[in-house]
């Protein structure tokens, strides 16, 4: 099972990725978590991405391609995976297709968690981290709209998109996601 989880910042994607991956017995692969871990460790990768992440912008497609390619080649991904936070740009959808091709696999589903804009803003303010200014939150939303939202139409055309209403209780959303890929 190879699944991508798409959704705006504040859609509950990270939490739902963990929950769904546990049900499917595949690893939840969050590129945001991987990058934050790299920053925390003070690795070379961390040093390269720290400033970009803090600004709310995207790490380059080239660097992300390396990160994701390495990660998806690991043994725990042999039975499938759930990607959270990748792809985020048109170029990244192509890279993912190429990586899957090389592995002799293909994408099964793209789940799109949809949440109304005002609810996103409300959630963003609630979970605001110390280092997140209102400006950075706005920037993340802007980048999402410009770069990532067009992937919804892309995957819809590919027949892979499964829309799930993310504006419900955590349990209801998890159940709806499972139902959507059944
Ligand atoms: P997230 O936790 O998914 O919101 O990711 C946190 C930050 O990591 C983002 O705001 C980006 O700066 C960076 N990031 C995570 N995934 C990607 C990606 N697929 N492409 C580019 N940047 C990414």
PDB file of C-alpha atoms in Angstrom, residues 14-160:
ATOM      1  CA  UNK A  14       0.638  14.583  10.859  1.00  0.00           C
ATOM      2  CA  UNK A  15      -1.613  13.072  13.510  1.00  0.00           C
ATOM      3  CA  UNK A  16      -3.775  11.302  10.964  1.00  0.00           C
ATOM      4  CA  UNK A  17      -0.726   9.953   9.129  1.00  0.00           C
ATOM      5  CA  UNK A  18       0.442   8.245  12.337  1.00  0.00           C
ATOM      6  CA  UNK A  19      -2.989   6.805  13.038  1.00  0.00           C
ATOM      7  CA  UNK A  20      -3.637   5.551   9.520  1.00  0.00           C
ATOM      8  CA  UNK A  21      -0.132   4.116   9.109  1.00  0.00           C
ATOM      9  CA  UNK A  22      -0.599   2.104  12.317  1.00  0.00           C
ATOM     10  CA  UNK A  23      -3.866   0.666  10.961  1.00  0.00           C
ATOM     11  CA  UNK A  24      -2.236  -0.182   7.626  1.00  0.00           C
ATOM     12  CA  UNK A  25       0.967  -1.513   9.218  1.00  0.00           C
ATOM     13  CA  UNK A  26       3.172   0.675   7.041  1.00  0.00           C
ATOM     14  CA  UNK A  27       5.620   3.376   8.157  1.00  0.00           C
ATOM     15  CA  UNK A  28       4.379   6.972   8.287  1.00  0.00           C
ATOM     16  CA  UNK A  29       7.080   9.020   6.608  1.00  0.00           C
ATOM     17  CA  UNK A  30       6.921  12.689   7.476  1.00  0.00           C
ATOM     18  CA  UNK A  31       9.475  14.787   5.622  1.00  0.00           C
ATOM     19  CA  UNK A  32       8.858  17.679   8.041  1.00  0.00           C
ATOM     20  CA  UNK A  33       9.694  15.392  10.999  1.00  0.00           C
ATOM     21  CA  UNK A  34      12.801  14.102   9.218  1.00  0.00           C
ATOM     22  CA  UNK A  35      14.028  17.640   8.588  1.00  0.00           C
ATOM     23  CA  UNK A  36      13.271  18.772  12.147  1.00  0.00           C
ATOM     24  CA  UNK A  37      15.228  15.761  13.445  1.00  0.00           C
ATOM     25  CA  UNK A  38      18.154  16.714  11.199  1.00  0.00           C
ATOM     26  CA  UNK A  39      18.088  20.256  12.576  1.00  0.00           C
ATOM     27  CA  UNK A  40      17.914  18.960  16.168  1.00  0.00           C
ATOM     28  CA  UNK A  41      20.881  16.660  15.549  1.00  0.00           C
ATOM     29  CA  UNK A  42      22.887  19.466  14.020  1.00  0.00           C
ATOM     30  CA  UNK A  43      23.666  17.335  10.951  1.00  0.00           C
ATOM     31  CA  UNK A  44      24.912  18.757   7.646  1.00  0.00           C
ATOM     32  CA  UNK A  45      21.397  18.371   6.239  1.00  0.00           C
ATOM     33  CA  UNK A  46      19.981  20.167   9.275  1.00  0.00           C
ATOM     34  CA  UNK A  47      22.319  23.100   8.766  1.00  0.00           C
ATOM     35  CA  UNK A  48      21.247  23.395   5.136  1.00  0.00           C
ATOM     36  CA  UNK A  49      17.503  23.435   5.821  1.00  0.00           C
ATOM     37  CA  UNK A  50      17.185  25.265   9.134  1.00  0.00           C
ATOM     38  CA  UNK A  51      16.816  28.797   7.775  1.00  0.00           C
ATOM     39  CA  UNK A  52      14.425  27.845   4.981  1.00  0.00           C
ATOM     40  CA  UNK A  53      12.189  25.937   7.393  1.00  0.00           C
ATOM     41  CA  UNK A  54      12.089  28.781   9.881  1.00  0.00           C
ATOM     42  CA  UNK A  55      10.924  31.144   7.126  1.00  0.00           C
ATOM     43  CA  UNK A  56       7.961  28.948   6.166  1.00  0.00           C
ATOM     44  CA  UNK A  57       9.337  28.330   2.693  1.00  0.00           C
ATOM     45  CA  UNK A  58      10.098  25.048   0.988  1.00  0.00           C
ATOM     46  CA  UNK A  59      13.400  23.208   0.934  1.00  0.00           C
ATOM     47  CA  UNK A  60      14.616  22.782  -2.663  1.00  0.00           C
ATOM     48  CA  UNK A  61      13.175  19.979  -4.773  1.00  0.00           C
ATOM     49  CA  UNK A  62      16.699  18.648  -5.411  1.00  0.00           C
ATOM     50  CA  UNK A  63      17.569  18.318  -1.743  1.00  0.00           C
ATOM     51  CA  UNK A  64      14.157  16.799  -0.943  1.00  0.00           C
ATOM     52  CA  UNK A  65      14.633  14.270  -3.751  1.00  0.00           C
ATOM     53  CA  UNK A  66      17.811  13.000  -2.058  1.00  0.00           C
ATOM     54  CA  UNK A  67      16.152  12.826   1.345  1.00  0.00           C
ATOM     55  CA  UNK A  68      13.080  10.975   0.103  1.00  0.00           C
ATOM     56  CA  UNK A  69      14.939   8.637  -2.232  1.00  0.00           C
ATOM     57  CA  UNK A  70      17.196   7.476   0.626  1.00  0.00           C
ATOM     58  CA  UNK A  71      14.295   7.040   2.993  1.00  0.00           C
ATOM     59  CA  UNK A  72      12.031   5.083   0.624  1.00  0.00           C
ATOM     60  CA  UNK A  73      14.882   2.714  -0.228  1.00  0.00           C
ATOM     61  CA  UNK A  74      14.997   1.476   3.388  1.00  0.00           C
ATOM     62  CA  UNK A  75      13.781  -2.014   4.277  1.00  0.00           C
ATOM     63  CA  UNK A  76      10.781  -0.888   6.299  1.00  0.00           C
ATOM     64  CA  UNK A  77       9.280   0.605   3.122  1.00  0.00           C
ATOM     65  CA  UNK A  78       9.258  -2.719   1.268  1.00  0.00           C
ATOM     66  CA  UNK A  79       5.618  -3.389   2.133  1.00  0.00           C
ATOM     67  CA  UNK A  80       4.485   0.143   1.383  1.00  0.00           C
ATOM     68  CA  UNK A  81       4.426   3.508   3.096  1.00  0.00           C
ATOM     69  CA  UNK A  82       2.320   6.505   3.914  1.00  0.00           C
ATOM     70  CA  UNK A  83       3.925   9.792   2.905  1.00  0.00           C
ATOM     71  CA  UNK A  84       3.083  12.876   4.937  1.00  0.00           C
ATOM     72  CA  UNK A  85       4.373  16.190   3.592  1.00  0.00           C
ATOM     73  CA  UNK A  86       5.769  14.905   0.304  1.00  0.00           C
ATOM     74  CA  UNK A  87       5.194  15.678  -2.542  1.00  0.00           C
ATOM     75  CA  UNK A  88       4.549  19.405  -2.134  1.00  0.00           C
ATOM     76  CA  UNK A  89       5.375  20.688  -5.642  1.00  0.00           C
ATOM     77  CA  UNK A  90       4.726  19.559  -9.215  1.00  0.00           C
ATOM     78  CA  UNK A  91       8.417  18.634  -9.576  1.00  0.00           C
ATOM     79  CA  UNK A  92       8.172  16.477  -6.463  1.00  0.00           C
ATOM     80  CA  UNK A  93       5.229  14.492  -7.888  1.00  0.00           C
ATOM     81  CA  UNK A  94       7.458  13.614 -10.835  1.00  0.00           C
ATOM     82  CA  UNK A  95      10.336  12.634  -8.555  1.00  0.00           C
ATOM     83  CA  UNK A  96       8.033  10.415  -6.525  1.00  0.00           C
ATOM     84  CA  UNK A  97       6.784   8.703  -9.680  1.00  0.00           C
ATOM     85  CA  UNK A  98      10.394   8.106 -10.746  1.00  0.00           C
ATOM     86  CA  UNK A  99      11.363   6.683  -7.350  1.00  0.00           C
ATOM     87  CA  UNK A 100       8.325   4.376  -7.361  1.00  0.00           C
ATOM     88  CA  UNK A 101       9.100   3.308 -10.936  1.00  0.00           C
ATOM     89  CA  UNK A 102      12.612   2.334  -9.896  1.00  0.00           C
ATOM     90  CA  UNK A 103      11.167   0.300  -7.029  1.00  0.00           C
ATOM     91  CA  UNK A 104       8.684  -1.369  -9.395  1.00  0.00           C
ATOM     92  CA  UNK A 105       5.787   0.141  -7.474  1.00  0.00           C
ATOM     93  CA  UNK A 106       3.140   2.761  -7.979  1.00  0.00           C
ATOM     94  CA  UNK A 107       0.944   5.030  -5.948  1.00  0.00           C
ATOM     95  CA  UNK A 108      -2.350   3.509  -4.798  1.00  0.00           C
ATOM     96  CA  UNK A 109      -4.133   6.489  -3.230  1.00  0.00           C
ATOM     97  CA  UNK A 110      -3.731  10.176  -2.519  1.00  0.00           C
ATOM     98  CA  UNK A 111      -5.872  11.223   0.418  1.00  0.00           C
ATOM     99  CA  UNK A 112      -6.768  14.898   0.502  1.00  0.00           C
ATOM    100  CA  UNK A 113      -7.777  16.179   3.930  1.00  0.00           C
ATOM    101  CA  UNK A 114      -9.936  19.213   3.368  1.00  0.00           C
ATOM    102  CA  UNK A 115     -10.535  21.752   6.117  1.00  0.00           C
ATOM    103  CA  UNK A 116     -12.179  25.196   5.777  1.00  0.00           C
ATOM    104  CA  UNK A 117      -9.810  28.159   5.734  1.00  0.00           C
ATOM    105  CA  UNK A 118     -11.119  29.779   8.947  1.00  0.00           C
ATOM    106  CA  UNK A 119     -10.697  26.517  10.831  1.00  0.00           C
ATOM    107  CA  UNK A 120      -7.091  26.295   9.573  1.00  0.00           C
ATOM    108  CA  UNK A 121      -6.321  29.750  10.886  1.00  0.00           C
ATOM    109  CA  UNK A 122      -7.951  28.926  14.240  1.00  0.00           C
ATOM    110  CA  UNK A 123      -5.915  25.725  14.577  1.00  0.00           C
ATOM    111  CA  UNK A 124      -2.702  27.462  13.488  1.00  0.00           C
ATOM    112  CA  UNK A 125      -3.065  30.003  16.277  1.00  0.00           C
ATOM    113  CA  UNK A 126      -3.816  27.267  18.835  1.00  0.00           C
ATOM    114  CA  UNK A 127      -0.764  25.179  18.044  1.00  0.00           C
ATOM    115  CA  UNK A 128       1.536  28.126  17.409  1.00  0.00           C
ATOM    116  CA  UNK A 129       5.089  27.160  18.314  1.00  0.00           C
ATOM    117  CA  UNK A 130       7.366  29.670  20.002  1.00  0.00           C
ATOM    118  CA  UNK A 131       9.400  30.148  16.857  1.00  0.00           C
ATOM    119  CA  UNK A 132       6.331  30.589  14.626  1.00  0.00           C
ATOM    120  CA  UNK A 133       5.283  34.153  14.139  1.00  0.00           C
ATOM    121  CA  UNK A 134       1.947  34.992  12.571  1.00  0.00           C
ATOM    122  CA  UNK A 135       3.942  35.985   9.471  1.00  0.00           C
ATOM    123  CA  UNK A 136       5.539  32.555   9.161  1.00  0.00           C
ATOM    124  CA  UNK A 137       2.153  30.873   9.537  1.00  0.00           C
ATOM    125  CA  UNK A 138       0.752  33.077   6.756  1.00  0.00           C
ATOM    126  CA  UNK A 139       3.767  32.285   4.598  1.00  0.00           C
ATOM    127  CA  UNK A 140       3.237  28.541   5.048  1.00  0.00           C
ATOM    128  CA  UNK A 141      -0.395  28.914   3.976  1.00  0.00           C
ATOM    129  CA  UNK A 142       0.601  31.034   0.985  1.00  0.00           C
ATOM    130  CA  UNK A 143       3.249  28.511  -0.115  1.00  0.00           C
ATOM    131  CA  UNK A 144       0.697  25.740   0.322  1.00  0.00           C
ATOM    132  CA  UNK A 145      -1.844  27.509  -1.897  1.00  0.00           C
ATOM    133  CA  UNK A 146       0.680  28.355  -4.621  1.00  0.00           C
ATOM    134  CA  UNK A 147       2.804  25.223  -4.724  1.00  0.00           C
ATOM    135  CA  UNK A 148       0.903  22.339  -3.173  1.00  0.00           C
ATOM    136  CA  UNK A 149      -2.809  22.913  -3.733  1.00  0.00           C
ATOM    137  CA  UNK A 150      -2.430  22.393  -7.519  1.00  0.00           C
ATOM    138  CA  UNK A 151      -1.441  18.790  -6.761  1.00  0.00           C
ATOM    139  CA  UNK A 152      -5.058  18.108  -5.795  1.00  0.00           C
ATOM    140  CA  UNK A 153      -6.151  18.609  -9.412  1.00  0.00           C
ATOM    141  CA  UNK A 154      -3.126  16.702 -10.657  1.00  0.00           C
ATOM    142  CA  UNK A 155      -3.967  13.611  -8.630  1.00  0.00           C
ATOM    143  CA  UNK A 156      -7.666  13.963  -9.360  1.00  0.00           C
ATOM    144  CA  UNK A 157      -6.876  13.705 -13.064  1.00  0.00           C
ATOM    145  CA  UNK A 158      -4.713  10.699 -12.368  1.00  0.00           C
ATOM    146  CA  UNK A 159      -7.726   9.064 -10.686  1.00  0.00           C
ATOM    147  CA  UNK A 160      -5.881   8.725  -7.388  1.00  0.00           C
TER     148      UNK A 160
END
